[in-house]
Tab-separated table of C-alpha atoms and ligand atoms in Angstrom:
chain	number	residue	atom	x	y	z
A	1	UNK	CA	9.422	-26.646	-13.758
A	2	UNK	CA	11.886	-27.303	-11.075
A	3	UNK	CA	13.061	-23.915	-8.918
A	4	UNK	CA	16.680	-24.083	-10.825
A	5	UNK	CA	14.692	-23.588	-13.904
A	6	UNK	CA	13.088	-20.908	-12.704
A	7	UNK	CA	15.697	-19.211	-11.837
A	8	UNK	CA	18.199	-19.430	-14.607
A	9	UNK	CA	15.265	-18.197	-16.832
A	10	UNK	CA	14.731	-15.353	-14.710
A	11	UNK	CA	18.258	-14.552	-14.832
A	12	UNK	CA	18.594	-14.906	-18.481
A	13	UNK	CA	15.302	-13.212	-19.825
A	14	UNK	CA	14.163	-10.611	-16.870
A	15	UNK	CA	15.877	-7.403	-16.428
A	16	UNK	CA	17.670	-7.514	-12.829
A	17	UNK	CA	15.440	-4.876	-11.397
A	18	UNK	CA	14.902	-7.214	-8.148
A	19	UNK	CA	17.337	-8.215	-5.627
A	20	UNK	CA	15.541	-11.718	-5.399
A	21	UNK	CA	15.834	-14.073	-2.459
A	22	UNK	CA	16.817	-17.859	-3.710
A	23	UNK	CA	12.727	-18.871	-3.556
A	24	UNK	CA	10.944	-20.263	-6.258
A	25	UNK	CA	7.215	-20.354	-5.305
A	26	UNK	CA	4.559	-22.104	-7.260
A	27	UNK	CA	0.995	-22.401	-4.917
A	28	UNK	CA	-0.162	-21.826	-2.170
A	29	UNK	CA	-3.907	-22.008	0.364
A	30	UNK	CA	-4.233	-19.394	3.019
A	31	UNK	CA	-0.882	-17.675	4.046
A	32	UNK	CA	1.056	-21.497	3.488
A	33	UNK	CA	3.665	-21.555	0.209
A	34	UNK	CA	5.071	-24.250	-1.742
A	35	UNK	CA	8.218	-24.083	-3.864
A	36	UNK	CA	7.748	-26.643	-6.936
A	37	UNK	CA	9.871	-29.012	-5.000
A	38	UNK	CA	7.048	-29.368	-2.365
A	39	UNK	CA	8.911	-27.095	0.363
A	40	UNK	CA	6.789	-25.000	2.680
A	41	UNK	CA	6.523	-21.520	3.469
A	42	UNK	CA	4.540	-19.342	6.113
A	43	UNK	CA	3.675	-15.853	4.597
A	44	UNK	CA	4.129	-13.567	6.537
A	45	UNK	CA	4.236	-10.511	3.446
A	46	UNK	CA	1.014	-11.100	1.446
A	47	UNK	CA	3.137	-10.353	-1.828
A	48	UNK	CA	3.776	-6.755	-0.841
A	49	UNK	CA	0.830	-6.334	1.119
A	50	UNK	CA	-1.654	-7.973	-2.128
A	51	UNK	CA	-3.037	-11.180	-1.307
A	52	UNK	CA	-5.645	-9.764	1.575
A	53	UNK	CA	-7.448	-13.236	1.044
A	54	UNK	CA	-4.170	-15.467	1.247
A	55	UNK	CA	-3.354	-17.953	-1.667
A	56	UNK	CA	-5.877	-20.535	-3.308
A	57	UNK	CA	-9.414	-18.645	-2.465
A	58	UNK	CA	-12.287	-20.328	-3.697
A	59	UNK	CA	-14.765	-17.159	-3.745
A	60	UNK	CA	-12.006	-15.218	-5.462
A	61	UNK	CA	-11.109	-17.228	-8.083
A	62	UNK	CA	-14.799	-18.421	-8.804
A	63	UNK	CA	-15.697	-14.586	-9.214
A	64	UNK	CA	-12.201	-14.129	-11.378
A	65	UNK	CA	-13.335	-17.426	-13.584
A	66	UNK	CA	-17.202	-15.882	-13.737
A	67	UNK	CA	-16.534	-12.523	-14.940
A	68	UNK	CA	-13.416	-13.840	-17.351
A	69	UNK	CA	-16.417	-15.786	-19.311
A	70	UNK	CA	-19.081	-13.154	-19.404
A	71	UNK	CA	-16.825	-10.209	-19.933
A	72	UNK	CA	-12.761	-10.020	-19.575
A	73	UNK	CA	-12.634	-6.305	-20.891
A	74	UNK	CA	-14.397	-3.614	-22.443
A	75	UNK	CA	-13.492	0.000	-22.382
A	76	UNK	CA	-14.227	2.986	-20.196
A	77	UNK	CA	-16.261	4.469	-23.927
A	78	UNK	CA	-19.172	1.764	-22.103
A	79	UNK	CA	-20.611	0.978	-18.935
A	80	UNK	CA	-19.825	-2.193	-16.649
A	81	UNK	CA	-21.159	-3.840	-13.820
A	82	UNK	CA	-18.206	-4.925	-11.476
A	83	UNK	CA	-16.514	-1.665	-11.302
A	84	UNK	CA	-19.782	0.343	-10.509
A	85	UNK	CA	-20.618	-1.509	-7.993
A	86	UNK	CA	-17.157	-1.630	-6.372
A	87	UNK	CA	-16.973	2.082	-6.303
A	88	UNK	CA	-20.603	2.186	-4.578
A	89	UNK	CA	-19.141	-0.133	-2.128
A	90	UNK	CA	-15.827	1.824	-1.381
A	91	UNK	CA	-17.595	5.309	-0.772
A	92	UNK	CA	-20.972	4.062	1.104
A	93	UNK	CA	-18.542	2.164	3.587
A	94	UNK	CA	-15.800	5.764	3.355
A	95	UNK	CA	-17.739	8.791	3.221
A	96	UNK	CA	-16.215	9.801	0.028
A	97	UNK	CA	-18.010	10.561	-2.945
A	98	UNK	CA	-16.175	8.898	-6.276
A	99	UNK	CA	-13.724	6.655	-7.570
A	100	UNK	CA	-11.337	6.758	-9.977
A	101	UNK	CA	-9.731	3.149	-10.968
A	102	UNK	CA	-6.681	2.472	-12.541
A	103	UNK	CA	-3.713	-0.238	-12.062
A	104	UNK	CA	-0.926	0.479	-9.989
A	105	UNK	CA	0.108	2.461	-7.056
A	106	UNK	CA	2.225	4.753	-8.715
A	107	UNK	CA	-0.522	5.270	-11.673
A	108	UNK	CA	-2.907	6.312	-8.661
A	109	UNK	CA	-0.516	8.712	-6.645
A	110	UNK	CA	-0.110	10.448	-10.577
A	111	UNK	CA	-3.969	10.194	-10.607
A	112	UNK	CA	-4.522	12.170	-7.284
A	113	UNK	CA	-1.332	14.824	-7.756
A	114	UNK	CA	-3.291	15.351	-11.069
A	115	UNK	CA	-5.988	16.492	-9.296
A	116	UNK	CA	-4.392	18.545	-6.563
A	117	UNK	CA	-2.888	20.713	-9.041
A	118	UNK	CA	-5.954	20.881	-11.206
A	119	UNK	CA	-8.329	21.759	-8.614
A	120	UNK	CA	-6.073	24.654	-7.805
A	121	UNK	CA	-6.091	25.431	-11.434
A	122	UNK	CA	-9.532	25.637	-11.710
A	123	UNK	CA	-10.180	27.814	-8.661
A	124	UNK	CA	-6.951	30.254	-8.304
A	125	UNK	CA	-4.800	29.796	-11.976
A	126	UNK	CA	-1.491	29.511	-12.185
A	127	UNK	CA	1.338	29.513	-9.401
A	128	UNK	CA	-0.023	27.195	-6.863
A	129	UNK	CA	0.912	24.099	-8.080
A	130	UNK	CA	3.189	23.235	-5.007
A	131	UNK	CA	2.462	19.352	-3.528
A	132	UNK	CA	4.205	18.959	-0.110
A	133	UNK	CA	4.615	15.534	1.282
A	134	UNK	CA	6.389	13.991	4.027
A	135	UNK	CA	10.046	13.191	4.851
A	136	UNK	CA	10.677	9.250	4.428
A	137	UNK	CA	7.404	8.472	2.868
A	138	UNK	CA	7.149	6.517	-0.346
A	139	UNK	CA	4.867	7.677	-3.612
A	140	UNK	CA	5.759	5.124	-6.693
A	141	UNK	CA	8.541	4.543	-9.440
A	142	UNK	CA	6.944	6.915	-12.012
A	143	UNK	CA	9.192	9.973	-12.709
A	144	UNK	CA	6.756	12.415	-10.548
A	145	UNK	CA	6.004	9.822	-7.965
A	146	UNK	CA	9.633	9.442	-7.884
A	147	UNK	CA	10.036	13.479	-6.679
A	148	UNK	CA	7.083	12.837	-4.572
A	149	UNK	CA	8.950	10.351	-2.390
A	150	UNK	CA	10.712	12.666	0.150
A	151	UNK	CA	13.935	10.764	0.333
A	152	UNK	CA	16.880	11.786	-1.376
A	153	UNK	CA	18.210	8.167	-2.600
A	154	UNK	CA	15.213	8.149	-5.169
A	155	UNK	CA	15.791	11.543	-6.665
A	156	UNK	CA	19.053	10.276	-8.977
A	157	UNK	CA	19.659	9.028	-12.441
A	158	UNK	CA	16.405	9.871	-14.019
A	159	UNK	CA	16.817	13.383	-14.264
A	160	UNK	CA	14.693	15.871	-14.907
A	161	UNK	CA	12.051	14.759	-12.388
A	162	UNK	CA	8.618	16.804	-12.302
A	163	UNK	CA	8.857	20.200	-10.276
A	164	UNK	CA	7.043	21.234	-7.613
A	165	UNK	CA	7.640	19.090	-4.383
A	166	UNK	CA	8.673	20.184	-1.228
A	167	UNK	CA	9.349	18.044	2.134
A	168	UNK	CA	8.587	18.290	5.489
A	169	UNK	CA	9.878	16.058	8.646
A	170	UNK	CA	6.523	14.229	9.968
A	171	UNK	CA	4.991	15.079	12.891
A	172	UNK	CA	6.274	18.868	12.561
A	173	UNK	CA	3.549	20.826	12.351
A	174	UNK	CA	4.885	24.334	12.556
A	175	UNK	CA	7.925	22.733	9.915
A	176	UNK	CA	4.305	22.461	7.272
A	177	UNK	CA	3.260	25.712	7.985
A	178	UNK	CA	6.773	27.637	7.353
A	179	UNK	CA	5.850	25.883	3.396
A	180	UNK	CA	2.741	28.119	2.955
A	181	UNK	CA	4.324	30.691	0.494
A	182	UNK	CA	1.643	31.063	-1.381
A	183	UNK	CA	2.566	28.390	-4.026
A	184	UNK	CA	0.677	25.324	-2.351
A	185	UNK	CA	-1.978	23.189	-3.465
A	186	UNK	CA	-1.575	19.921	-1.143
A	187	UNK	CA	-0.411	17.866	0.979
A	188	UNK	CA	0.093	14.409	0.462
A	189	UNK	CA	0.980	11.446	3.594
A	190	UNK	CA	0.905	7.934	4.005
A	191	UNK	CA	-0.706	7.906	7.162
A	192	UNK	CA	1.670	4.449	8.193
A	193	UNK	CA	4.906	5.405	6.354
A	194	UNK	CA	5.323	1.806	4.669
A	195	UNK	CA	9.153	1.154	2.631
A	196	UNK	CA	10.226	3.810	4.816
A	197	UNK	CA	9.993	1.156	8.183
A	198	UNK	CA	6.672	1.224	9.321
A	199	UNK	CA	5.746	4.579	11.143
A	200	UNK	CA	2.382	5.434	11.546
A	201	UNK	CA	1.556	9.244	12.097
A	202	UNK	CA	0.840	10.866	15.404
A	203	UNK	CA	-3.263	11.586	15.038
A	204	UNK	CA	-2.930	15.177	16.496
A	205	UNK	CA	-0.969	15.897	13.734
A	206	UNK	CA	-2.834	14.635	11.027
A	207	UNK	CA	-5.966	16.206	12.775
A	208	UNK	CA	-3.963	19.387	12.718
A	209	UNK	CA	-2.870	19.091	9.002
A	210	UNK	CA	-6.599	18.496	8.181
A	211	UNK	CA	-7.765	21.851	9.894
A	212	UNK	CA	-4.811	23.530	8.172
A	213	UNK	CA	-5.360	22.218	4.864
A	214	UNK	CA	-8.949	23.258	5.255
A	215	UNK	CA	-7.839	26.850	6.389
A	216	UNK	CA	-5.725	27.315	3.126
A	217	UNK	CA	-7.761	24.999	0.929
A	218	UNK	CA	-5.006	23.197	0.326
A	219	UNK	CA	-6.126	19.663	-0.795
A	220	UNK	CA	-5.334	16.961	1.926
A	221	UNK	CA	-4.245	13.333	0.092
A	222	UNK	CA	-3.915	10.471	1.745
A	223	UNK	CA	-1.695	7.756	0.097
A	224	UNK	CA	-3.606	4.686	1.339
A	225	UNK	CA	-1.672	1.873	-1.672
A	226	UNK	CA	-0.071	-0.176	1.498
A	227	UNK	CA	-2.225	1.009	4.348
A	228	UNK	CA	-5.767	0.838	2.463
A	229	UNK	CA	-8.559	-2.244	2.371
A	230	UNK	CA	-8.670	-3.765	5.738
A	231	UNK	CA	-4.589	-3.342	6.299
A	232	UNK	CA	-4.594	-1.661	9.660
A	233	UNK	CA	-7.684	-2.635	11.264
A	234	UNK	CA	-9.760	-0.269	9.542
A	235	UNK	CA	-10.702	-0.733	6.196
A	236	UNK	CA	-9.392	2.757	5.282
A	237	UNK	CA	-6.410	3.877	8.000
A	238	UNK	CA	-7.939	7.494	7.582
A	239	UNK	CA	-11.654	6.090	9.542
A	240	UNK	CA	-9.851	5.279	12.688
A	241	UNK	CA	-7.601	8.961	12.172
A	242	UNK	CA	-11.543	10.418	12.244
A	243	UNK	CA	-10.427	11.801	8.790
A	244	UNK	CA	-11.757	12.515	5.698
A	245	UNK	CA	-9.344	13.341	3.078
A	246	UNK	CA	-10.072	15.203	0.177
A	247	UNK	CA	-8.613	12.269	-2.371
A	248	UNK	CA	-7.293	8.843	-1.180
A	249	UNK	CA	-5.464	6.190	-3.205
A	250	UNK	CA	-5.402	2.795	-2.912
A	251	UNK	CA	-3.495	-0.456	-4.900
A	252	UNK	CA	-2.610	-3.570	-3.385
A	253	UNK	CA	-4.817	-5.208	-1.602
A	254	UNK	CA	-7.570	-3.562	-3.398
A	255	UNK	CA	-8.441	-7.248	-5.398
A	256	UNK	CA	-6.751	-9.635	-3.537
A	257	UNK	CA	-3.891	-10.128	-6.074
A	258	UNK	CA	-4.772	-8.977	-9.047
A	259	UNK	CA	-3.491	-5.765	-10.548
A	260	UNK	CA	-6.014	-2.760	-9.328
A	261	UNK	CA	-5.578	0.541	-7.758
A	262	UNK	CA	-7.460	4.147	-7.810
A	263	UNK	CA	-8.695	7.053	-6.238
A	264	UNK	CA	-11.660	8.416	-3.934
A	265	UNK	CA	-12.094	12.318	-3.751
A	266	UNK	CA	-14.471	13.635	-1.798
A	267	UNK	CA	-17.775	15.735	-3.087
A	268	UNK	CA	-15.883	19.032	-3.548
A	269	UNK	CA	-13.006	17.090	-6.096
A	270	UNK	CA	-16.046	15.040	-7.804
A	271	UNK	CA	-15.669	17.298	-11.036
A	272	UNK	CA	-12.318	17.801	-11.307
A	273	UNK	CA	-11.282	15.677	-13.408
A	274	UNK	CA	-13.567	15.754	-16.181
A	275	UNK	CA	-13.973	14.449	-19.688
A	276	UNK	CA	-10.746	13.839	-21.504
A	277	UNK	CA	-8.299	15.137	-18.255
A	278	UNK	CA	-7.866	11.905	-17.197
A	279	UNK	CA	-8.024	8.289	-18.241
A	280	UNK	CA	-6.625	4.871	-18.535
A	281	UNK	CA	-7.112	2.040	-21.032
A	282	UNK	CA	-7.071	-1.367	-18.308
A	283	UNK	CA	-8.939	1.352	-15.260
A	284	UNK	CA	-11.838	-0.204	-13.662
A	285	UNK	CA	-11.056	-4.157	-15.321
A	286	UNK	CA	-14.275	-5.784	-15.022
A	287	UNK	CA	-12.421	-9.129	-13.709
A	288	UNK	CA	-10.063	-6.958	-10.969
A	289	UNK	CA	-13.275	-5.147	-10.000
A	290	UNK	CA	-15.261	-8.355	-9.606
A	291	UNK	CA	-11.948	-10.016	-7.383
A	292	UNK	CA	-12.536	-6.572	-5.786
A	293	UNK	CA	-15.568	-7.348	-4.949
A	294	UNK	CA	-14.941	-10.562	-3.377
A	295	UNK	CA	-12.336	-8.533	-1.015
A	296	UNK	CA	-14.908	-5.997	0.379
A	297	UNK	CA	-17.404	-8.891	0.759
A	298	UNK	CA	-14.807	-11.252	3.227
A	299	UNK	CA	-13.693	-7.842	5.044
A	300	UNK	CA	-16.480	-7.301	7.430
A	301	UNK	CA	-16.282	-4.708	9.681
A	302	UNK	CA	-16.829	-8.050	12.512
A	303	UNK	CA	-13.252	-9.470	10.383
A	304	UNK	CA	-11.725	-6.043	10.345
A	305	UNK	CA	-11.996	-5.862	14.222
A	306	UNK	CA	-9.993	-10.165	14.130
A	307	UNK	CA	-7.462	-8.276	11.707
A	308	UNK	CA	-6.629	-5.556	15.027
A	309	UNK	CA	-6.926	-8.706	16.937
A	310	UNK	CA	-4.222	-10.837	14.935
A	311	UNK	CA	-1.779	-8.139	14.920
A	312	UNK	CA	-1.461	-7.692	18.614
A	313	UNK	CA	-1.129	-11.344	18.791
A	314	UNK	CA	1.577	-11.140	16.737
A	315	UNK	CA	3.245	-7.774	18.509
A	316	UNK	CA	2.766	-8.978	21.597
A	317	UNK	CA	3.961	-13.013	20.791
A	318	UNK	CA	7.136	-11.160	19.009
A	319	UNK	CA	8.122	-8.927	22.439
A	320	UNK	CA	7.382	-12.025	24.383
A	321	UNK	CA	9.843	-14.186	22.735
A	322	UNK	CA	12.737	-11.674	23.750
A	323	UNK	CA	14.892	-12.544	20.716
A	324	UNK	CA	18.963	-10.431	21.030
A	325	UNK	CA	18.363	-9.596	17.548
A	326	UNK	CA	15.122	-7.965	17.634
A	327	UNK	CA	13.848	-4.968	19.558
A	328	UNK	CA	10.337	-3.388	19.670
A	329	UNK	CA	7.169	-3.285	17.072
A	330	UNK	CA	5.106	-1.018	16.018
A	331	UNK	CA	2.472	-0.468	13.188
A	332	UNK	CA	-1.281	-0.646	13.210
A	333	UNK	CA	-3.443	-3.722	12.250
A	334	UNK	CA	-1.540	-6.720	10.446
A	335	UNK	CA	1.222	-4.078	9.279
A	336	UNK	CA	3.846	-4.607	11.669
A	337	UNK	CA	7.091	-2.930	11.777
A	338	UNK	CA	10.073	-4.216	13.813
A	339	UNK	CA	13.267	-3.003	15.023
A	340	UNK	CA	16.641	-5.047	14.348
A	341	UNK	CA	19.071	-4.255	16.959
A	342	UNK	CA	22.595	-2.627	16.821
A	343	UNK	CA	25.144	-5.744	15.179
A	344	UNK	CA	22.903	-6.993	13.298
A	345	UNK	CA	21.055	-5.904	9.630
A	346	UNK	CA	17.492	-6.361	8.840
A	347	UNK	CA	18.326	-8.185	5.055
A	348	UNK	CA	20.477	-11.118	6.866
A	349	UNK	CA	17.663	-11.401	9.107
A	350	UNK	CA	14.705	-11.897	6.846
A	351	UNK	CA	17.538	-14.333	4.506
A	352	UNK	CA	18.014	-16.423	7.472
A	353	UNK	CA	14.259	-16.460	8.312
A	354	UNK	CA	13.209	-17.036	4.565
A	355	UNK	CA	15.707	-19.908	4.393
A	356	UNK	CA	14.211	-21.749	7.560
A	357	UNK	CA	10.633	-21.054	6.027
A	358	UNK	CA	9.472	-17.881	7.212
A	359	UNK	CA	8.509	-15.255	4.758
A	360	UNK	CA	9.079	-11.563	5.807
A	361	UNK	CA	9.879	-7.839	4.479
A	362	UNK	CA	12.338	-5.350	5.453
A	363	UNK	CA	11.302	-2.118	5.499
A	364	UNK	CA	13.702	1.045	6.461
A	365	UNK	CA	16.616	-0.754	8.846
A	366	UNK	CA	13.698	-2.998	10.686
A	367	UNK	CA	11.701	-5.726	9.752
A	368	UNK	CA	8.231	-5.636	7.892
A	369	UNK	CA	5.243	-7.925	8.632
A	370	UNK	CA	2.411	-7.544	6.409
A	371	UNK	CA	0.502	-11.318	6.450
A	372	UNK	CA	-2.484	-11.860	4.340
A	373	UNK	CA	-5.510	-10.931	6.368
A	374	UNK	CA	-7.307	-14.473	6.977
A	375	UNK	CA	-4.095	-15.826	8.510
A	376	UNK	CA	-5.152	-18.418	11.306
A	377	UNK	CA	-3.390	-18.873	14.188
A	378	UNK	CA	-1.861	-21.763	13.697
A	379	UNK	CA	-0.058	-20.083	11.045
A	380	UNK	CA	1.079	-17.282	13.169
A	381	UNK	CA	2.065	-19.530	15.842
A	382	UNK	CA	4.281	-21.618	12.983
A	383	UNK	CA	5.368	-18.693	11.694
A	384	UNK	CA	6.481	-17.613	15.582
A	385	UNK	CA	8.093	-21.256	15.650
A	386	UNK	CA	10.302	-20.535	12.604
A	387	UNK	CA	11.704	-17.173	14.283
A	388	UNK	CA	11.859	-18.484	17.539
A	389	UNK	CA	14.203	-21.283	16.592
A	390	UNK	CA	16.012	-19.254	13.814
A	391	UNK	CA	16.871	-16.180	16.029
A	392	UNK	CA	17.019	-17.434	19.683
B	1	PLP	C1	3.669	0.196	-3.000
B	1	PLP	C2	3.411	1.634	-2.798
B	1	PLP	C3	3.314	2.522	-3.876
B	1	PLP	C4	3.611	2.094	-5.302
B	1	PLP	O1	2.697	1.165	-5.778
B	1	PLP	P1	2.990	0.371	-7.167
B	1	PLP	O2	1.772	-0.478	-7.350
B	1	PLP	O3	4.238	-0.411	-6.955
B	1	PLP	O4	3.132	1.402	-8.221
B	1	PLP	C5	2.974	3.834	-3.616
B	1	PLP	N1	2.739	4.260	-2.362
B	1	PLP	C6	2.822	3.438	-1.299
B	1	PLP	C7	2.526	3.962	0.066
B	1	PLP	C8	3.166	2.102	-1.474
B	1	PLP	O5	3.283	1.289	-0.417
């Protein structure tokens, strides 16, 4: 099917719910594209930060093929392999204690404010129900994760959203503590704020939210769907804040590509959510797990520390190439924020970029870097190429 196809399709028989750029894609092998009519593309977004392994892995998609033979799905009434041993995986290499799966980033951030409020519930009643999060941060599209996100624009149209939400700026710690009133149950970050530009927490202050979140017992959830499996550096952002947060979520890059996301809790939320509180029909896919599996295998803690590596490469290759429309970066790992200067907007930017080849995010007014995590460098250095000659 030739890209014009695709496209007047998409038009015709997809609801416009995505301000598409004019690509078509059809394959790809590490973090290189292809549009059906044979044009190339460096990736330089991994999806939305999904394909950890890149396009076309052979160890992925011979675990995907395996487990699609033996067993494609079976509900969470029975036992399966792939998921059990995923979970095992995730907490021996965390420090937390359980796992909840289920599909989507949203679904997961529902999952955990679940059991914030039932954990308070269960130990203090009524009234303290209250889940503060963080100016500029980013939850979901579900109607609570909606109120969850602590920027205005996404609190319209859908009305009524879920109660019980308040915000805080980041980084203001006595701004959290002026919310304890008595009605609080948790507090929920992203420790890199992701859609909302790239901003990774200060680490005093999340060490400080942890100590006041144990004072209070107020539950301490990390939102880890953009930031989590081998993102930043670490394969959980919270190991290298020397956290441990009570519940974490995770999503995309969870199994490489395929739809997947959960939660961890920690030993004191292991029994929260108990028989019939909580569930999902497609949680815990035996074929997702066993891609998931295939993820935590490739991301070593020895290709973690090349993942750190990579992103300075590309921080510091980006500064060195002193381009008028771009100013400095930020971020942690392979997510890499960077600021678009005064005269100039961050979507005509990543157009332009996109057009000459170049794959790339926006995220808040900058741009957003987020390549898949084997990226060599001769794909960073094309990638560099493309914005070299498309921004000088
Ligand atoms: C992408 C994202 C979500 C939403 O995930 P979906 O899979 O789109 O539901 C939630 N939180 C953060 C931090 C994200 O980056």
């Amino acid at each position: 099917m030739t890209s014009a196809v695709m496209k007047d399709l998409t038009h015709q028989y997809i609801m416009g719910t995505y301000g598409r750029f004019p690509v078509a894609l059809d394959h790809g092998k590490g973090a290189t594209l292809w549009d059906p009519e044979g044009r190339e593309y460096i990736d330089f977004t991994s999806g939305i930060g999904v394909n950890a392994l890149g396009y076309g892995s052979q160890p992925w998609a011979d675990a995907i093929a395996k487990q699609a033979q033996k067993l494609g799905h079976v509900s969470n009434l029975f036992y399966t392999e792939s998921p059990a041993k995923l979970a095992e995986i995730l907490c021996k290499r965390t420090g937390e204690s359980c796992v909840f799966f289920a599909n989507g980033g949203g679904e997961a951030n529902e999952g955990m404010i679940k059991l914030a409020r039932k954990y308070s519930f269960d130990k203090y009643g009524h009234g303290r129900s209250t889940i503060i999060t963080l100016k500029n941060s980013f939850h979901g599209r579900t109607i609570t994760t909606l109120k969850a996100t602590g920027q205005d624009l996404f609190h319209n149209f859908f009305f009524p959203f879920t109660e019980g939400f308040r915000y805080v700026e980041a980084n203001d710690l006595d701004a959290l503590k002026a919310q304890d009133q008595g009605d609080v149950c948790a507090v929920m970050v992203e420790l890199v704020q992701g859609e909302g530009g790239v901003l990774p927490l200060d680490k005093d202050y999340v060490k400080a939210v942890e100590a006041l979140c144990a004072e209070k017992d107020w539950l301490l959830l990390a939102d880890e769907v953009q930031t989590g499996v081998g993102r930043t550096g670490t394969l959980f952002a919270f190991q290298q804040y020397g956290l441990l947060p009570d519940a974490v979520s995770f999503a995309k890059g969870i199994a490489g590509g395929l739809p997947m996301s959960g939660i961890m809790a920690n030993e004191k939320c292991r029994n929260v959510l108990g028989p019939g509180t909580h569930a999902t029909t497609f949680g815990g896919n035996p074929v997702c797990a066993a891609a998931g599996l295939v993820v935590q295998d490739i991301l070593s803690d020895a290709f973690l520390r090349e993942v750190t590596a990579k992103g300075q490469y590309l921080r510091d290759s980006i500064e060195g190439l002193a381009l008028p429309c771009l100013g400095k970066t930020r971020g942690l790992g392979l997510m890499i924020g960077i600021d678009v200067r005064e005269g100039w907007t961050n979507k005509e930017i990543a157009g332009k970029l996109i057009e000459n080849g170049l794959l790339v995010l926006t995220a808040g007014s900058g741009l957003r870097l987020l390549p898949p995590l084997i990226i060599t460098k001769e794909e960073m250095d094309k990638g560099l190429a493309v914005m070299k000659s498309t921004l000088a």
